[in-house]
Amino acid sequence: MTTLLAATIGASLMGCASHHPRNADVASPGAMNTRSADDGGRPAPAATAPLRTMGYQIEWFVPSALSDGCRFLDPAGDIILVHDGRNVLTAREASTGQRRWGATLATPVAKFVGNMRIDDRIVVSGESEVQYLSARTGDLLDRQRLAALANTPPLHMGRFLIYGCATGEVLGHDMVTGYKKWGHMLEGRITADPVQTGSRAFAVSQTGEIIAIDPDSGRGSRPKRPLYDGLDNSPVADARIAVIAGLDQSIYAFNHSDLSLRWRIRTDAPLKDQPTLANRTAYVAVPTS
């Protein structure tokens, strides 16, 4: 069984039993249009029944879209980016599912860490380079080498892409110059996604070391290590706090301004599911016997 804890910024708690997977969110309701974008037809009734139970309905579907597997699936404004197992990136119209373009990024064995849209460019992050594609046509606009092997999706802040690396480095890549702007080494590899809290980038290593970095100056601040273990998920943050649900069986909230510990809540089990932060409340699934 899993218990869902909701901790407000003031650290009060409420709990309720949760029996739903944390990835149960689906597309928002809209006008019913279950014609396939590519192949015609309708989805099987059994596939749509759980959605109807939750008050959702399918607007369109593409039966063959994920036949080669799916590494990443990202809404990106008026398109949806589908990155398949062959490292082919396809842009589909968000309103209809129709294919806008497709681009072969690399061989199927190449490692990628994430895709995002920035204005009219699609930013494709591999572990060793960044590709910039036209959001309209999929044409390759530019390539830039990374100074270290990226291990996480990038955090975009202004002109910078900020990566966590397997070496423990937090890497600030300047998209304008195409070069490394700054880097900070933490003890232990970084597997958790960097997040933005206030005006700073926040990162956590697998030894529990944390850092907050101003992307423009590259200055970082790190307190004495407050965690006793790493993460199986990623931190969440807003303009005021960063929240960590750790393998050391604790939930932490840090102030964005100085990384001081605002509160800590101890639990009875390592925390592995991804937490959520909304309306000044942190939601964390806590395993129970």
C-alpha positions as a printed NumPy array, in Angstrom:
array([[  0.   ,   0.   ,   0.   ],
       [  1.071,   3.582,  -0.613],
       [  0.088,   6.608,   1.424],
       [ -0.004,  10.019,  -0.192],
       [  1.337,  12.761,   2.044],
       [  0.548,  16.398,   1.34 ],
       [  2.896,  18.79 ,   3.1  ],
       [  2.246,  22.509,   2.883],
       [  5.085,  25.001,   2.877],
       [  4.266,  25.529,   6.552],
       [  4.872,  21.78 ,   7.01 ],
       [  1.404,  20.74 ,   8.183],
       [  0.437,  17.274,   7.011],
       [ -2.585,  15.492,   5.712],
       [ -2.728,  11.959,   4.398],
       [ -4.962,   9.807,   2.265],
       [ -4.679,   6.352,   0.77 ],
       [ -3.658,   6.364,  -2.867],
       [ -4.352,   3.441,  -5.171],
       [ -3.718,   5.221,  -8.463],
       [ -0.41 ,   5.181, -10.37 ],
       [  1.426,   8.482, -10.284],
       [  1.433,   8.662, -14.09 ],
       [ -2.344,   8.441, -14.424],
       [ -2.652,  11.992, -15.773],
       [ -3.781,  12.075, -19.39 ],
       [ -4.777,  14.694, -21.893],
       [ -7.469,  17.139, -20.853],
       [-11.06 ,  16.622, -22.029],
       [-12.062,  18.054, -25.369],
       [-14.264,  17.53 , -28.389],
       [-14.537,  13.845, -29.225],
       [-12.681,  12.989, -32.434],
       [-11.463,   9.437, -32.236],
       [-10.508,   9.113, -35.884],
       [ -6.926,   7.947, -36.263],
       [ -4.591,  10.669, -37.471],
       [ -2.773,   8.22 , -39.771],
       [ -4.655,   4.985, -40.235],
       [ -8.35 ,   5.648, -39.692],
       [-10.597,   3.769, -37.316],
       [-11.325,   4.04 , -33.627],
       [ -9.548,   2.801, -30.496],
       [-10.86 ,  -0.334, -28.849],
       [-13.641,   0.366, -26.304],
       [-11.629,  -1.421, -23.61 ],
       [ -8.824,   1.103, -24.078],
       [-11.093,   4.093, -23.603],
       [-13.152,   2.811, -20.655],
       [-10.646,   3.871, -17.935],
       [-10.471,   7.335, -19.472],
       [-14.245,   7.724, -19.466],
       [-14.316,   6.639, -15.816],
       [-12.01 ,   9.551, -14.98 ],
       [-14.042,  11.969, -17.103],
       [-11.657,  12.089, -20.077],
       [-12.078,  11.233, -23.721],
       [ -9.705,  10.64 , -26.631],
       [ -9.535,  13.41 , -29.221],
       [ -7.307,  11.535, -31.681],
       [ -4.979,   8.545, -31.75 ],
       [ -2.169,   7.211, -33.938],
       [ -1.969,   3.391, -33.802],
       [  1.518,   3.151, -35.344],
       [  3.161,   6.129, -33.631],
       [  4.96 ,   4.11 , -30.944],
       [  5.599,   0.878, -32.837],
       [  9.355,   1.394, -32.425],
       [  9.109,   2.267, -28.75 ],
       [  9.155,   5.684, -27.153],
       [ 12.094,   7.328, -25.412],
       [ 10.497,  10.743, -24.91 ],
       [  7.042,  12.226, -25.476],
       [  6.833,  15.991, -25.01 ],
       [  4.06 ,  18.535, -25.613],
       [  5.683,  21.53 , -27.324],
       [  3.156,  24.261, -28.035],
       [  1.212,  23.443, -31.191],
       [  3.096,  20.176, -31.717],
       [  3.847,  16.986, -29.797],
       [  7.372,  15.581, -30.024],
       [  7.677,  11.785, -30.255],
       [ 11.223,  10.442, -29.893],
       [ 11.168,   6.732, -30.738],
       [ 13.518,   3.84 , -30.058],
       [ 15.335,   4.32 , -33.375],
       [ 16.194,   7.911, -32.431],
       [ 13.753,   9.289, -34.973],
       [ 12.068,  12.463, -33.748],
       [  8.574,  13.103, -35.106],
       [  6.567,  16.286, -34.658],
       [  2.785,  15.812, -34.691],
       [  0.141,  18.51 , -34.755],
       [ -1.283,  18.788, -31.25 ],
       [ -4.789,  19.47 , -32.557],
       [ -5.063,  16.571, -35.018],
       [ -2.149,  14.169, -34.538],
       [ -1.077,  14.625, -38.142],
       [  2.642,  14.266, -38.823],
       [  4.363,  17.614, -39.426],
       [  7.885,  16.306, -39.911],
       [ 10.333,  13.596, -38.914],
       [ 14.099,  13.714, -38.396],
       [ 16.655,  10.962, -37.83 ],
       [ 18.84 ,  12.244, -35.003],
       [ 21.512,   9.54 , -34.777],
       [ 21.957,   5.778, -34.812],
       [ 19.614,   3.778, -32.547],
       [ 22.38 ,   3.133, -29.989],
       [ 23.119,   6.82 , -29.344],
       [ 22.029,   8.146, -25.947],
       [ 19.744,  11.161, -25.648],
       [ 18.591,  12.824, -22.447],
       [ 15.662,  15.013, -23.489],
       [ 13.925,  17.338, -25.939],
       [ 12.307,  20.73 , -25.51 ],
       [ 11.019,  23.629, -27.542],
       [ 12.492,  27.106, -27.126],
       [ 10.65 ,  29.626, -29.29 ],
       [ 10.861,  28.347, -32.887],
       [ 13.612,  25.819, -32.23 ],
       [ 13.494,  22.244, -30.997],
       [ 16.439,  21.614, -28.683],
       [ 17.532,  17.971, -28.753],
       [ 19.999,  17.024, -26.041],
       [ 22.257,  14.027, -26.496],
       [ 24.793,  13.019, -23.9  ],
       [ 27.603,  14.737, -25.823],
       [ 25.959,  17.352, -28.057],
       [ 22.944,  19.59 , -28.567],
       [ 21.069,  19.72 , -31.867],
       [ 18.801,  22.626, -32.803],
       [ 15.983,  21.881, -35.254],
       [ 13.392,  24.116, -36.864],
       [ 10.045,  23.635, -35.128],
       [  8.336,  24.292, -38.465],
       [ 10.285,  21.991, -40.782],
       [ 12.543,  19.802, -38.64 ],
       [ 15.618,  21.017, -40.522],
       [ 18.897,  20.959, -38.598],
       [ 19.91 ,  24.527, -37.728],
       [ 22.97 ,  24.004, -35.536],
       [ 24.995,  21.533, -33.479],
       [ 26.991,  22.288, -30.348],
       [ 29.303,  20.   , -28.402],
       [ 28.866,  19.624, -24.655],
       [ 31.907,  19.933, -22.401],
       [ 30.829,  16.934, -20.292],
       [ 28.567,  13.93 , -20.775],
       [ 25.018,  14.925, -19.872],
       [ 23.082,  12.524, -17.68 ],
       [ 19.825,  14.463, -17.195],
       [ 17.436,  16.511, -19.307],
       [ 18.479,  20.16 , -19.389],
       [ 17.002,  22.921, -17.299],
       [ 16.494,  25.954, -19.537],
       [ 17.192,  29.323, -17.907],
       [ 17.698,  32.288, -20.233],
       [ 20.553,  31.57 , -22.626],
       [ 21.714,  28.538, -20.657],
       [ 21.036,  24.81 , -20.69 ],
       [ 21.914,  23.303, -17.316],
       [ 22.692,  19.583, -17.121],
       [ 23.513,  17.102, -14.401],
       [ 26.409,  14.835, -15.376],
       [ 27.429,  11.331, -14.372],
       [ 30.769,  12.73 , -13.184],
       [ 28.964,  14.856, -10.591],
       [ 29.334,  18.096, -12.527],
       [ 26.494,  20.58 , -12.889],
       [ 27.192,  21.986, -16.351],
       [ 26.054,  25.391, -17.595],
       [ 26.052,  25.39 , -21.419],
       [ 25.723,  28.76 , -23.188],
       [ 23.454,  28.377, -26.232],
       [ 24.615,  31.702, -27.696],
       [ 28.354,  30.972, -27.756],
       [ 28.001,  27.198, -27.97 ],
       [ 30.465,  26.644, -25.138],
       [ 30.562,  25.795, -21.452],
       [ 29.95 ,  28.878, -19.327],
       [ 30.55 ,  27.32 , -15.92 ],
       [ 30.581,  24.047, -14.011],
       [ 30.354,  22.902, -10.406],
       [ 31.517,  19.495,  -9.21 ],
       [ 29.453,  17.653,  -6.618],
       [ 30.413,  14.474,  -4.838],
       [ 28.617,  11.571,  -6.512],
       [ 26.921,  11.263,  -9.872],
       [ 23.825,  13.282, -10.744],
       [ 20.733,  11.397, -11.886],
       [ 18.01 ,  13.777, -10.648],
       [ 16.834,  16.515, -13.006],
       [ 17.979,  20.043, -12.117],
       [ 15.081,  22.375, -11.289],
       [ 14.604,  26.123, -10.969],
       [ 13.841,  27.677,  -7.601],
       [ 13.532,  31.434,  -7.624],
       [ 16.216,  32.72 ,  -9.992],
       [ 18.643,  29.866,  -9.372],
       [ 19.242,  26.346, -10.633],
       [ 19.005,  23.645,  -7.967],
       [ 20.738,  20.265,  -8.267],
       [ 21.245,  17.191,  -6.07 ],
       [ 23.889,  14.46 ,  -6.294],
       [ 23.482,  10.813,  -5.363],
       [ 25.496,  11.329,  -2.187],
       [ 22.998,  13.95 ,  -0.993],
       [ 25.023,  17.069,  -1.797],
       [ 22.926,  20.017,  -3.   ],
       [ 23.777,  23.257,  -4.777],
       [ 21.986,  26.361,  -6.022],
       [ 23.576,  28.273,  -8.908],
       [ 22.951,  31.693, -10.388],
       [ 23.082,  30.949, -14.131],
       [ 24.268,  34.396, -15.237],
       [ 27.232,  34.68 , -12.882],
       [ 27.843,  30.975, -12.369],
       [ 28.149,  31.51 ,  -8.622],
       [ 26.972,  28.564,  -6.561],
       [ 26.154,  28.046,  -2.917],
       [ 26.003,  24.743,  -1.12 ],
       [ 25.243,  24.109,   2.538],
       [ 26.711,  21.396,   4.669],
       [ 25.311,  18.175,   3.253],
       [ 21.781,  17.83 ,   4.673],
       [ 20.823,  14.521,   3.032],
       [ 22.024,  11.071,   4.01 ],
       [ 21.381,   9.368,   0.67 ],
       [ 20.518,  10.116,  -2.938],
       [ 17.299,  10.127,  -4.95 ],
       [ 15.279,   7.736,  -7.085],
       [ 13.297,  10.699,  -8.426],
       [ 13.86 ,  14.406,  -9.022],
       [ 13.349,  17.435,  -6.777],
       [ 10.442,  19.815,  -7.348],
       [ 10.524,  23.554,  -6.818],
       [  8.71 ,  26.84 ,  -7.169],
       [  9.708,  30.466,  -6.666],
       [ 10.113,  29.986,  -2.907],
       [ 11.235,  26.465,  -2.049],
       [ 12.803,  23.279,  -3.379],
       [ 11.432,  19.956,  -2.116],
       [ 13.323,  16.655,  -2.038],
       [ 11.846,  13.206,  -1.346],
       [ 14.895,  11.102,  -0.549],
       [ 16.015,   7.526,  -0.155],
       [ 16.985,   8.452,   3.412],
       [ 13.24 ,   8.299,   4.254],
       [ 12.831,  12.053,   4.597],
       [ 11.073,  14.905,   2.822],
       [ 13.032,  18.167,   2.832],
       [ 12.072,  21.726,   1.929],
       [ 14.82 ,  24.296,   1.315],
       [ 14.449,  28.056,   1.041],
       [ 15.486,  29.266,  -2.405],
       [ 17.346,  32.328,  -1.126],
       [ 20.008,  30.674,   1.023],
       [ 19.269,  26.917,   0.891],
       [ 18.443,  26.92 ,   4.584],
       [ 16.325,  23.968,   5.662],
       [ 12.741,  25.122,   6.088],
       [ 11.46 ,  21.778,   7.329],
       [ 12.086,  18.05 ,   7.303],
       [  9.526,  15.262,   7.641],
       [ 10.737,  11.743,   8.437],
       [  8.883,   8.744,   7.023],
       [  9.091,   4.976,   7.517],
       [ 10.402,   4.007,   4.082],
       [ 12.681,   5.213,   1.283],
       [ 10.812,   7.594,  -1.031],
       [ 11.027,   6.586,  -4.694],
       [  7.983,   8.012,  -6.493],
       [  8.172,  11.435,  -8.093],
       [  6.835,  14.182,  -5.784],
       [  4.627,  17.024,  -6.996],
       [  4.477,  20.636,  -5.842],
       [  1.298,  22.628,  -6.481],
       [ -0.391,  25.565,  -4.769],
       [  2.232,  25.642,  -2.   ],
       [  1.62 ,  21.979,  -1.173],
       [  4.043,  19.097,  -1.751],
       [  2.485,  15.711,  -2.551],
       [  4.654,  12.684,  -1.807],
       [  3.725,   8.994,  -2.059],
       [  5.027,   7.116,   0.991],
       [  5.137,   3.274,   0.913],
       [  3.441,   1.631,   3.892],
       [  3.268,  -2.   ,   4.962]])
